[in-house]
Short mmCIF file of C-alpha atoms and ligand atoms in Angstrom, two decimals:
data_model
loop_
_atom_site.label_atom_id
_atom_site.label_comp_id
_atom_site.label_asym_id
_atom_site.label_seq_id
_atom_site.Cartn_x
_atom_site.Cartn_y
_atom_site.Cartn_z
CA UNK V 1 0.02 0.00 0.02
CA UNK V 2 1.43 3.36 -0.88
CA UNK V 3 1.66 6.05 1.74
CA UNK V 4 -1.17 7.94 0.17
CA UNK V 5 -3.46 4.88 0.21
CA UNK V 6 -2.58 4.30 3.82
CA UNK V 7 -3.51 7.88 4.71
CA UNK V 8 -6.70 7.60 2.74
CA UNK V 9 -7.59 4.50 4.66
CA UNK V 10 -6.72 6.27 7.88
CA UNK V 11 -8.52 9.55 7.32
CA UNK V 12 -11.12 9.13 4.52
CA UNK V 13 -14.42 7.57 5.18
CA UNK V 14 -13.68 7.69 8.88
CA UNK V 15 -17.10 9.19 9.46
CA UNK V 16 -19.22 7.34 6.88
CA UNK V 17 -20.73 4.00 7.60
CA UNK V 18 -21.98 1.81 4.68
CA UNK V 19 -24.78 -0.67 5.49
CA UNK V 20 -26.72 -2.85 3.11
CA UNK V 21 -30.22 -3.94 4.27
CA UNK V 22 -32.87 -6.15 2.62
CA UNK V 23 -36.33 -4.81 1.74
CA UNK V 24 -37.58 -6.45 4.97
CA UNK V 25 -35.06 -4.47 7.06
CA UNK V 26 -32.54 -7.20 7.87
CA UNK V 27 -28.90 -6.15 7.96
CA UNK V 28 -27.09 -7.83 5.11
CA UNK V 29 -23.69 -6.17 5.36
CA UNK V 30 -22.09 -3.37 7.42
CA UNK V 31 -18.57 -1.96 7.37
CA UNK V 32 -18.85 -1.25 11.12
CA UNK V 33 -17.25 2.18 10.87
CA UNK V 34 -18.86 3.30 14.12
CA UNK V 35 -22.11 1.35 14.62
CA UNK V 36 -21.22 -2.23 15.37
CA UNK V 37 -24.09 -4.22 13.83
CA UNK V 38 -24.92 -7.86 13.64
CA UNK V 39 -25.84 -9.37 10.29
CA UNK V 40 -29.44 -10.83 10.32
CA UNK V 41 -30.67 -8.25 12.93
CA UNK V 42 -33.41 -5.89 11.92
CA UNK V 43 -32.12 -2.33 11.32
CA UNK V 44 -35.14 -0.81 13.11
CA UNK V 45 -34.11 -2.66 16.28
CA UNK V 46 -30.82 -0.80 16.30
CA UNK V 47 -32.67 2.51 16.49
CA UNK V 48 -36.37 3.32 15.89
CA UNK V 49 -35.31 6.01 13.36
CA UNK V 50 -34.48 3.35 10.82
CA UNK V 51 -38.19 2.42 10.48
CA UNK V 52 -38.16 5.22 7.96
CA UNK V 53 -36.31 2.96 5.43
CA UNK V 54 -39.84 2.04 4.39
CA UNK V 55 -40.28 5.51 2.84
CA UNK V 56 -37.59 4.86 0.33
CA UNK V 57 -39.50 1.71 -0.78
CA UNK V 58 -42.71 3.72 -1.11
CA UNK V 59 -41.10 6.75 -2.76
CA UNK V 60 -40.61 7.27 -6.43
CA UNK V 61 -37.27 8.81 -5.62
CA UNK V 62 -34.25 6.58 -5.59
CA UNK V 63 -32.56 8.44 -2.75
CA UNK V 64 -33.90 10.04 0.44
CA UNK V 65 -31.63 12.03 2.71
CA UNK V 66 -32.35 12.88 6.35
CA UNK V 67 -30.31 15.63 8.02
CA UNK V 68 -29.38 16.05 11.67
CA UNK V 69 -30.54 12.67 12.83
CA UNK V 70 -29.77 11.98 16.46
CA UNK V 71 -28.83 8.38 17.02
CA UNK V 72 -28.27 7.06 20.54
CA UNK V 73 -26.29 3.94 20.25
CA UNK V 74 -24.48 2.08 23.07
CA UNK V 75 -24.70 5.11 25.34
CA UNK V 76 -23.18 7.36 22.72
CA UNK V 77 -24.92 9.98 20.86
CA UNK V 78 -24.22 10.56 17.15
CA UNK V 79 -25.61 13.37 15.19
CA UNK V 80 -25.71 12.23 11.58
CA UNK V 81 -26.98 12.77 8.07
CA UNK V 82 -28.46 9.53 6.73
CA UNK V 83 -28.78 8.77 3.07
CA UNK V 84 -31.01 5.79 1.93
CA UNK V 85 -30.53 4.58 -1.64
CA UNK V 86 -32.87 2.05 -3.20
CA UNK V 87 -31.11 -0.56 -5.33
CA UNK V 88 -32.56 -3.55 -7.19
CA UNK V 89 -33.12 -5.91 -4.26
CA UNK V 90 -31.66 -4.05 -1.33
CA UNK V 91 -31.19 -0.68 0.21
CA UNK V 92 -27.84 1.06 0.78
CA UNK V 93 -27.66 3.18 3.93
CA UNK V 94 -24.92 5.82 4.16
CA UNK V 95 -24.58 7.24 7.69
CA UNK V 96 -22.44 10.36 7.89
CA UNK V 97 -21.26 11.07 11.41
CA UNK V 98 -21.38 14.93 11.72
CA UNK V 99 -21.56 14.98 15.51
CA UNK V 100 -18.70 17.52 15.96
CA UNK V 101 -19.92 19.69 13.16
CA UNK V 102 -23.48 19.74 14.46
CA UNK V 103 -22.40 20.33 18.08
CA UNK V 104 -20.23 23.31 17.17
CA UNK V 105 -23.00 24.65 14.94
CA UNK V 106 -25.42 24.17 17.79
CA UNK V 107 -23.07 26.04 20.21
CA UNK V 108 -22.81 28.91 17.73
CA UNK V 109 -26.53 29.05 17.26
CA UNK V 110 -26.92 28.94 21.04
CA UNK V 111 -24.46 31.72 21.56
CA UNK V 112 -26.22 33.74 18.96
CA UNK V 113 -29.58 33.12 20.52
CA UNK V 114 -28.24 34.04 23.90
CA UNK V 115 -26.68 37.27 22.62
CA UNK V 116 -30.08 38.12 20.93
CA UNK V 117 -31.85 37.38 24.18
CA UNK V 118 -29.28 39.40 26.12
CA UNK V 119 -29.53 42.37 23.89
CA UNK V 120 -33.33 42.13 24.12
CA UNK V 121 -32.93 42.03 27.91
CA UNK V 122 -30.77 45.13 27.75
CA UNK V 123 -33.38 46.93 25.68
CA UNK V 124 -36.09 45.88 28.16
CA UNK V 125 -33.94 47.06 31.06
CA UNK V 126 -33.40 50.38 29.36
CA UNK V 127 -37.12 50.73 28.70
CA UNK V 128 -37.70 50.01 32.37
CA UNK V 129 -35.10 52.51 33.50
CA UNK V 130 -36.46 55.18 31.21
CA UNK V 131 -39.93 54.46 32.37
CA UNK V 132 -38.81 54.76 35.97
CA UNK V 133 -36.96 58.00 35.18
CA UNK V 134 -40.04 59.41 33.45
CA UNK V 135 -42.21 58.51 36.35
CA UNK V 136 -39.66 60.05 38.78
CA UNK V 137 -39.63 63.29 36.87
CA UNK V 138 -43.32 63.41 36.39
CA UNK V 139 -43.73 62.74 40.05
CA UNK V 140 -41.27 65.51 41.06
CA UNK V 141 -42.93 67.87 38.62
CA UNK V 142 -46.43 67.30 40.05
CA UNK V 143 -45.25 67.13 43.60
CA UNK V 144 -43.37 70.37 43.46
CA UNK V 145 -46.37 71.93 41.72
CA UNK V 146 -48.65 70.88 44.56
CA UNK V 147 -46.22 72.22 47.10
CA UNK V 148 -45.89 75.64 45.48
CA UNK V 149 -49.42 76.87 46.22
CA UNK V 150 -49.48 76.25 49.95
CA UNK V 151 -45.91 77.42 50.27
CA UNK V 152 -46.78 80.67 48.57
CA UNK V 153 -49.57 81.23 51.01
CA UNK V 154 -47.26 80.46 53.96
CA UNK V 155 -44.53 82.78 52.76
CA UNK V 156 -46.99 85.54 51.99
CA UNK V 157 -48.98 85.24 55.20
CA UNK V 158 -45.77 85.24 57.15
CA UNK V 159 -44.75 88.55 55.66
CA UNK V 160 -48.24 89.97 56.32
CA UNK V 161 -47.95 88.85 59.99
CA UNK V 162 -44.51 90.37 60.17
CA UNK V 163 -45.98 93.74 59.27
CA UNK V 164 -48.45 93.74 62.20
CA UNK V 165 -47.81 94.70 65.82
CA UNK V 166 -45.98 91.76 67.44
CA UNK V 167 -44.52 91.06 70.84
CA UNK V 168 -40.76 90.31 71.04
CA UNK V 169 -41.50 86.57 71.32
CA UNK V 170 -43.80 86.60 68.34
CA UNK V 171 -41.22 88.49 66.29
CA UNK V 172 -38.73 85.80 67.14
CA UNK V 173 -41.15 83.09 66.02
CA UNK V 174 -41.90 84.88 62.85
CA UNK V 175 -38.21 85.09 62.20
CA UNK V 176 -37.91 81.27 62.59
CA UNK V 177 -40.92 80.81 60.39
CA UNK V 178 -39.33 82.88 57.68
CA UNK V 179 -36.14 80.98 57.90
CA UNK V 180 -37.93 77.61 57.57
CA UNK V 181 -39.93 78.87 54.64
CA UNK V 182 -36.76 80.01 52.92
CA UNK V 183 -35.23 76.63 53.47
CA UNK V 184 -38.27 74.90 52.18
CA UNK V 185 -38.28 77.11 49.10
CA UNK V 186 -34.56 76.30 48.52
CA UNK V 187 -35.28 72.62 48.82
CA UNK V 188 -38.11 72.86 46.35
CA UNK V 189 -35.83 74.75 43.95
CA UNK V 190 -33.16 72.02 44.34
CA UNK V 191 -35.69 69.28 43.58
CA UNK V 192 -36.76 71.24 40.58
CA UNK V 193 -33.17 71.73 39.37
CA UNK V 194 -32.53 67.98 39.77
CA UNK V 195 -35.65 67.15 37.79
CA UNK V 196 -34.76 69.67 35.07
CA UNK V 197 -31.21 68.39 34.74
CA UNK V 198 -32.31 64.80 34.74
CA UNK V 199 -34.89 65.37 32.03
CA UNK V 200 -32.45 67.32 29.93
CA UNK V 201 -34.72 70.34 30.04
CA UNK V 202 -32.39 72.71 31.82
CA UNK V 203 -30.87 75.21 29.38
CA UNK V 204 -28.01 77.45 30.14
CA UNK V 205 -28.41 81.13 29.40
CA UNK V 206 -25.15 82.67 28.42
CA UNK V 207 -24.74 86.40 28.93
CA UNK V 208 -21.88 88.79 29.57
CA UNK V 209 -21.53 89.38 33.30
CA UNK V 210 -18.99 90.76 35.72
CA UNK V 211 -17.14 87.83 37.23
CA UNK V 212 -15.56 90.13 39.82
CA UNK V 213 -19.08 91.26 40.80
CA UNK V 214 -20.16 87.64 41.19
CA UNK V 215 -17.07 86.75 43.28
CA UNK V 216 -17.60 89.88 45.49
CA UNK V 217 -21.13 88.95 46.12
CA UNK V 218 -20.06 85.42 47.18
CA UNK V 219 -17.31 86.96 49.33
CA UNK V 220 -19.81 89.26 51.06
CA UNK V 221 -22.28 86.38 51.65
CA UNK V 222 -19.73 83.99 53.10
CA UNK V 223 -17.73 86.57 55.12
CA UNK V 224 -21.05 87.28 56.91
CA UNK V 225 -21.59 83.56 57.42
CA UNK V 226 -18.01 83.09 58.55
CA UNK V 227 -18.28 85.73 61.17
CA UNK V 228 -21.25 83.80 62.71
CA UNK V 229 -19.40 80.51 62.64
CA UNK V 230 -15.87 81.42 63.61
CA UNK V 231 -14.54 79.99 60.40
CA UNK V 232 -12.63 82.25 58.02
CA UNK V 233 -13.68 82.81 54.41
CA UNK V 234 -10.94 83.61 52.01
CA UNK V 235 -11.35 84.58 48.35
CA UNK V 236 -8.30 84.54 46.16
CA UNK V 237 -8.37 85.36 42.49
CA UNK V 238 -5.67 85.58 39.99
CA UNK V 239 -5.08 89.09 38.55
CA UNK V 240 -5.10 87.57 35.09
CA UNK V 241 -8.80 86.49 35.46
CA UNK V 242 -10.87 88.69 33.15
CA UNK V 243 -13.40 90.91 34.85
CA UNK V 244 -16.15 90.24 32.31
CA UNK V 245 -16.99 86.83 30.97
CA UNK V 246 -19.81 85.26 29.07
CA UNK V 247 -21.66 82.32 30.59
CA UNK V 248 -24.67 81.43 32.78
CA UNK V 249 -24.03 83.61 35.85
CA UNK V 250 -26.93 82.17 37.83
CA UNK V 251 -25.81 78.51 37.36
CA UNK V 252 -22.16 79.33 38.08
CA UNK V 253 -23.33 81.04 41.18
CA UNK V 254 -25.45 77.98 42.13
CA UNK V 255 -22.46 75.72 41.67
CA UNK V 256 -20.11 77.89 43.76
CA UNK V 257 -22.63 78.50 46.53
CA UNK V 258 -23.46 74.81 46.74
CA UNK V 259 -19.76 74.02 47.17
CA UNK V 260 -19.19 76.84 49.72
CA UNK V 261 -22.30 75.89 51.64
CA UNK V 262 -21.02 72.30 51.98
CA UNK V 263 -17.53 73.53 52.95
CA UNK V 264 -19.13 75.46 55.82
CA UNK V 265 -21.58 72.72 56.71
CA UNK V 266 -18.91 70.10 57.10
CA UNK V 267 -16.25 72.24 58.88
CA UNK V 268 -16.13 73.21 62.49
CA UNK V 269 -13.09 75.40 62.42
CA UNK V 270 -10.32 76.68 60.18
CA UNK V 271 -11.08 78.34 56.82
CA UNK V 272 -13.06 77.95 53.63
CA UNK V 273 -11.13 79.19 50.61
CA UNK V 274 -12.46 79.99 47.16
CA UNK V 275 -9.70 80.17 44.58
CA UNK V 276 -10.08 81.30 41.04
CA UNK V 277 -7.14 80.83 38.66
CA UNK V 278 -6.59 81.37 35.00
CA UNK V 279 -5.56 78.14 33.23
CA UNK V 280 -5.32 79.59 29.77
CA UNK V 281 -6.68 82.23 27.52
CA UNK V 282 -7.07 81.75 23.81
CA UNK V 283 -8.85 83.93 21.21
CA UNK V 284 -11.97 85.00 23.08
CA UNK V 285 -12.07 82.11 25.48
CA UNK V 286 -10.76 81.59 29.01
CA UNK V 287 -10.33 78.42 30.89
CA UNK V 288 -10.62 79.00 34.64
CA UNK V 289 -10.11 76.79 37.59
CA UNK V 290 -12.48 77.29 40.46
CA UNK V 291 -11.72 75.49 43.68
CA UNK V 292 -13.37 75.45 47.12
CA UNK V 293 -11.32 73.98 49.90
CA UNK V 294 -12.08 73.55 53.55
CA UNK V 295 -10.52 72.26 56.78
CA UNK V 296 -13.49 70.12 57.62
CA UNK V 297 -14.21 66.47 58.29
CA UNK V 298 -13.06 65.18 54.90
CA UNK V 299 -14.47 62.29 52.92
CA UNK V 300 -13.30 58.67 53.08
CA UNK V 301 -11.69 57.67 49.79
CA UNK V 302 -14.11 54.82 49.09
CA UNK V 303 -17.07 57.10 49.37
CA UNK V 304 -15.91 59.89 47.09
CA UNK V 305 -17.86 58.60 44.05
CA UNK V 306 -21.08 58.10 45.97
CA UNK V 307 -21.43 61.67 47.22
CA UNK V 308 -22.34 62.96 43.73
CA UNK V 309 -25.42 60.80 43.48
CA UNK V 310 -28.82 62.32 44.34
CA UNK V 311 -30.02 61.82 47.91
CA UNK V 312 -26.72 60.40 49.03
CA UNK V 313 -25.37 61.57 52.38
CA UNK V 314 -22.48 60.05 54.35
CA UNK V 315 -22.99 59.13 57.97
CA UNK V 316 -22.23 61.20 61.00
CA UNK V 317 -21.48 64.89 61.20
CA UNK V 318 -23.71 67.31 59.37
CA UNK V 319 -26.00 64.59 58.07
CA UNK V 320 -29.15 66.27 59.14
CA UNK V 321 -28.25 69.55 57.55
CA UNK V 322 -28.96 68.84 53.93
CA UNK V 323 -30.96 66.88 51.45
CA UNK V 324 -28.17 65.11 49.58
CA UNK V 325 -28.96 67.05 46.36
CA UNK V 326 -26.34 69.72 46.39
CA UNK V 327 -23.46 67.85 44.81
CA UNK V 328 -25.60 66.09 42.19
CA UNK V 329 -26.86 69.50 41.12
CA UNK V 330 -23.26 70.74 40.96
CA UNK V 331 -22.25 67.73 38.87
CA UNK V 332 -25.27 68.08 36.52
CA UNK V 333 -24.81 71.83 36.06
CA UNK V 334 -21.13 71.51 35.37
CA UNK V 335 -21.76 68.72 32.84
CA UNK V 336 -23.98 71.22 30.99
CA UNK V 337 -21.00 73.56 30.96
CA UNK V 338 -18.77 70.74 29.69
CA UNK V 339 -16.92 70.70 32.98
CA UNK V 340 -16.33 68.01 35.50
CA UNK V 341 -16.35 68.32 39.26
CA UNK V 342 -13.45 66.71 40.99
CA UNK V 343 -12.61 66.25 44.67
CA UNK V 344 -9.46 65.63 46.69
CA UNK V 345 -10.02 64.92 50.29
CA UNK V 346 -8.17 63.66 53.33
CA UNK V 347 -10.49 62.04 55.84
CA UNK V 348 -10.37 64.09 59.03
CA UNK V 349 -8.36 66.91 57.49
CA UNK V 350 -10.47 68.57 54.79
CA UNK V 351 -11.57 68.63 51.23
CA UNK V 352 -10.99 70.45 47.99
CA UNK V 353 -13.70 70.45 45.30
CA UNK V 354 -12.54 71.92 41.97
CA UNK V 355 -13.41 72.21 38.29
CA UNK V 356 -12.07 73.75 35.09
CA UNK V 357 -14.55 75.57 32.98
CA UNK V 358 -14.27 77.39 29.69
CA UNK V 359 -16.07 80.72 29.44
CA UNK V 360 -16.12 83.28 26.67
CA UNK V 361 -14.98 86.76 27.28
CA UNK V 362 -16.02 89.76 25.23
CA UNK V 363 -13.25 91.31 23.21
CA UNK V 364 -15.57 94.16 22.38
CA UNK V 365 -15.99 96.42 25.40
CA UNK V 366 -19.33 97.76 24.10
CA UNK V 367 -20.93 94.45 24.93
CA UNK V 368 -20.20 94.87 28.64
CA UNK V 369 -23.40 95.11 30.60
CA UNK V 370 -24.29 98.49 31.99
CA UNK V 371 -23.94 98.39 35.77
CA UNK V 372 -27.33 98.57 37.38
CA UNK V 373 -26.20 101.38 39.63
CA UNK V 374 -25.50 103.75 36.76
CA UNK V 375 -28.77 102.97 35.00
CA UNK V 376 -31.08 105.97 34.62
CA UNK V 377 -34.78 105.46 34.02
CA UNK V 378 -36.11 107.00 30.85
CA UNK V 379 -37.73 110.47 31.02
CA UNK V 380 -41.01 109.20 29.73
CA UNK V 381 -41.75 107.01 32.71
CA UNK V 382 -44.83 107.88 34.69
CA UNK V 383 -44.41 109.37 38.16
CA UNK V 384 -45.75 106.69 40.46
CA UNK V 385 -47.16 109.00 43.04
CA UNK V 386 -49.08 111.22 40.58
CA UNK V 387 -52.08 108.96 40.69
CA UNK V 388 -53.07 105.54 41.73
CA UNK V 389 -53.09 102.61 39.27
CA UNK V 390 -56.08 100.49 38.57
CA UNK V 391 -55.36 96.79 38.89
CA UNK V 392 -57.49 93.77 38.10
CA UNK V 393 -56.71 90.70 40.13
CA UNK V 394 -57.93 87.41 38.61
CA UNK V 395 -57.41 84.80 41.30
CA UNK V 396 -59.58 82.00 42.75
CA UNK V 397 -57.49 80.96 45.70
CA UNK V 398 -58.77 82.91 48.68
CA UNK V 399 -55.56 82.83 50.68
CA UNK V 400 -53.50 84.14 47.85
CA UNK V 401 -56.19 86.77 47.11
CA UNK V 402 -55.85 87.98 50.69
CA UNK V 403 -52.06 88.24 50.81
CA UNK V 404 -51.84 89.84 47.37
CA UNK V 405 -54.50 92.27 48.27
CA UNK V 406 -52.79 93.19 51.47
CA UNK V 407 -49.33 93.60 49.88
CA UNK V 408 -50.62 95.70 47.01
CA UNK V 409 -52.81 97.87 49.23
CA UNK V 410 -49.83 98.45 51.47
CA UNK V 411 -47.98 100.18 48.68
CA UNK V 412 -50.76 102.72 48.51
CA UNK V 413 -50.43 102.74 44.74
CA UNK V 414 -53.40 100.75 43.58
CA UNK V 415 -57.14 100.55 43.31
CA UNK V 416 -57.82 96.86 43.09
CA UNK V 417 -60.77 94.97 41.54
CA UNK V 418 -61.01 91.30 42.12
CA UNK V 419 -62.62 88.51 40.10
CA UNK V 420 -62.31 84.85 40.87
CA UNK V 421 -63.99 83.55 37.74
CA UNK V 422 -62.37 83.74 34.33
CA UNK V 423 -65.76 84.23 32.72
CA UNK V 424 -66.12 87.61 34.58
CA UNK V 425 -62.91 89.00 33.20
CA UNK V 426 -64.38 90.32 29.89
CA UNK V 427 -67.19 92.20 31.50
CA UNK V 428 -64.77 93.71 33.92
CA UNK V 429 -62.28 94.93 31.30
CA UNK V 430 -64.99 96.17 29.00
CA UNK V 431 -66.55 98.37 31.72
CA UNK V 432 -63.31 99.64 33.35
CA UNK V 433 -59.93 101.01 32.41
CA UNK V 434 -57.14 98.96 33.91
CA UNK V 435 -53.49 99.74 34.05
CA UNK V 436 -52.49 96.18 34.77
CA UNK V 437 -53.93 92.68 35.23
CA UNK V 438 -52.58 90.08 37.65
CA UNK V 439 -53.76 86.77 36.20
CA UNK V 440 -53.61 83.39 37.92
CA UNK V 441 -52.82 80.92 35.11
CA UNK V 442 -54.31 77.94 36.89
CA UNK V 443 -57.91 79.17 37.01
CA UNK V 444 -60.56 76.50 37.18
CA UNK V 445 -62.80 77.13 34.15
CA UNK V 446 -61.03 79.30 31.64
CA UNK V 447 -57.19 79.09 32.17
CA UNK V 448 -55.41 82.42 32.53
CA UNK V 449 -53.17 81.91 29.50
CA UNK V 450 -56.24 81.36 27.36
CA UNK V 451 -57.89 84.51 28.80
CA UNK V 452 -54.70 86.44 27.95
CA UNK V 453 -54.82 85.24 24.33
CA UNK V 454 -58.45 86.41 24.11
CA UNK V 455 -57.55 89.81 25.57
CA UNK V 456 -54.70 90.21 23.05
CA UNK V 457 -57.12 89.55 20.23
CA UNK V 458 -59.49 92.33 21.44
CA UNK V 459 -60.18 95.02 18.80
CA UNK V 460 -59.75 97.91 21.20
CA UNK V 461 -56.20 99.11 21.89
CA UNK V 462 -56.89 100.27 25.49
CA UNK V 463 -57.92 96.68 26.30
CA UNK V 464 -55.68 94.54 24.11
CA UNK V 465 -52.47 96.32 25.38
CA UNK V 466 -53.16 96.12 29.08
CA UNK V 467 -50.01 94.60 30.72
CA UNK V 468 -50.70 91.15 32.11
CA UNK V 469 -48.63 89.39 34.79
CA UNK V 470 -49.23 85.61 35.00
CA UNK V 471 -49.00 83.90 38.32
CA UNK V 472 -48.42 80.15 38.19
CA UNK V 473 -47.13 77.16 40.03
CA UNK V 474 -45.83 75.67 36.78
CA UNK V 475 -42.21 76.71 37.11
CA UNK V 476 -40.86 74.84 34.04
CA UNK V 477 -39.27 77.03 31.46
CA UNK V 478 -41.39 75.54 28.71
CA UNK V 479 -44.62 76.53 30.54
CA UNK V 480 -43.41 80.03 31.14
CA UNK V 481 -42.35 80.49 27.51
CA UNK V 482 -45.74 79.25 26.44
CA UNK V 483 -47.48 81.87 28.66
CA UNK V 484 -45.20 84.63 27.36
CA UNK V 485 -45.90 83.54 23.82
CA UNK V 486 -49.58 83.75 24.47
CA UNK V 487 -49.21 87.44 25.37
CA UNK V 488 -48.36 87.71 29.04
CA UNK V 489 -45.83 90.38 29.74
CA UNK V 490 -44.25 88.65 32.71
CA UNK V 491 -44.72 85.46 34.68
CA UNK V 492 -44.20 85.17 38.40
CA UNK V 493 -43.79 81.62 39.73
CA UNK V 494 -45.03 80.39 43.08
CA UNK V 495 -43.76 80.56 45.70
CA UNK V 496 -42.90 84.17 45.21
CA UNK V 497 -41.84 86.86 47.63
CA UNK V 498 -44.40 89.71 47.78
CA UNK V 499 -41.66 92.22 47.12
CA UNK V 500 -40.67 90.39 43.94
CA UNK V 501 -44.25 90.50 42.73
CA UNK V 502 -44.77 94.18 43.57
CA UNK V 503 -41.50 94.97 41.84
CA UNK V 504 -42.64 93.18 38.69
CA UNK V 505 -45.88 95.10 38.72
CA UNK V 506 -44.08 98.39 39.13
CA UNK V 507 -41.58 97.62 36.46
CA UNK V 508 -44.33 96.98 33.92
CA UNK V 509 -46.19 100.08 34.90
CA UNK V 510 -43.07 102.20 34.43
CA UNK V 511 -42.63 101.06 30.80
P1 ADP Q 601 -26.06 67.48 51.50
O1 ADP Q 601 -27.30 68.21 51.30
O2 ADP Q 601 -26.21 66.30 52.39
O3 ADP Q 601 -24.91 68.33 51.87
P2 ADP Q 601 -24.61 67.07 49.03
O4 ADP Q 601 -25.09 66.43 47.79
O5 ADP Q 601 -24.22 68.50 48.96
O6 ADP Q 601 -25.84 66.86 50.03
O7 ADP Q 601 -23.39 66.26 49.62
C1 ADP Q 601 -23.55 64.83 49.74
C2 ADP Q 601 -22.71 64.34 50.88
O8 ADP Q 601 -21.34 64.54 50.58
C3 ADP Q 601 -22.88 65.08 52.21
O9 ADP Q 601 -24.02 64.53 52.90
C4 ADP Q 601 -21.61 64.87 52.90
O10 ADP Q 601 -21.58 63.62 53.59
C5 ADP Q 601 -20.55 64.81 51.81
N1 ADP Q 601 -19.87 66.11 51.64
C6 ADP Q 601 -20.22 67.06 50.74
N2 ADP Q 601 -19.35 68.13 50.81
C7 ADP Q 601 -18.50 67.85 51.78
C8 ADP Q 601 -17.36 68.54 52.33
N3 ADP Q 601 -16.97 69.72 51.90
N4 ADP Q 601 -16.71 67.90 53.39
C9 ADP Q 601 -17.11 66.69 53.80
N5 ADP Q 601 -18.16 65.99 53.28
C10 ADP Q 601 -18.81 66.52 52.30
#
């Protein structure tokens, strides 16, 4: 035998068994490649599958092929393709042992199925997470909305009480009440910020502002706080930091005050330092590093990541002083500014929170804002004390009616008419001349924004142009923009300070 013939014998046909059976199913011959069969036995006794040899007798086809046939034989499992070929007086069975091939194919198919199932699971998981997120945001939105009305009443009633004759003790209690109200309002605003950030609805408003002015305001605030706490507050800023920059002043202020508040909250002594340094300046952009460091309790290394999650507070000191929202707001706001909050802290010694942020700065001096102290009102403005203004208040909530009424009457500037039903508004404006309307948006029958639209469509100028201030508990920007688009001149959100509302009224009257 040549080498090649030897190899052929060794490797070829290793996995094909040839069997000849009679038309009655008896085994006539077998090459025994892997099934060891006895001549004279019936093939269907070897494995019930072989009963199907009958089909080839009945078929007009000469050959029938069966794929992926599982044959258990002597405790071994073969996965085979079986070919049955009809000859003159016998049948030739060819059994191809493709066990390895089928198994690996099966594994592949299984892996593919698993990966399909897994990716479907991921999709489901995401849907669930999104659903939960949506629910959370909707919940927060409604919840804060529900809280705004009663809180407005509480804040307003408190300032009314403050203006009455009080004993020393009562004054003290009103003072505490005001402080708690202010905290509650801050908390509500924090919850709102978180919900806005989480739902991607918070938009930064970039404007040119004085960075020095902002830093001085922060310095003033925390120097006062420092004096009460026997902790120093130090502000350092690099001479190269530009005085005017362009960015969202309010949000930068929110970030810095959240960090400074924490620094004070979690320190008993020492100093809180706010550093502002110029990293680089290029074209009309500056990159600044803001850092707030303290000599407080510090944060254990393993907990550093957790503190940026909403509602996370570490144990012990200061725990009861916050809501666990401050740092996640900081993180979220900075992400909107393409910046990242970082922290270095030594447990027991103190912490430093810092971030690098790019702000624009105006090359053109003309775009600097006019300082509010040098602003002169235009000559055409009405003298407020020349006459009283006529104001229409459209409000259905009795408590809010009372406090608004009191606050506005106290200024001695207004005659006030009150309606608590939207349907009465037209009769009222048609029969009177109003200088301004205060309009609750959330009126029961006809909503205030709808009424505003109708007034704006009025044919008479003296009616269609009356300034309208909306009052609403819907503090989301999209709602406010909607009300403005419908023709309101300003929107005041609940809870508001009475002074804020009166200022808005006066500002519109002066125009
Ligand atoms: P809180 O309202 O509790 O202050 P934050 O989100 O602002 O919520 O902070 C989360 C937690 O991080 C705090 O409860 C506190 O445990 C820890 N933390 C924040 N700032 C400091 C700091 N300057 N020093 C030590 N721990 C801090």
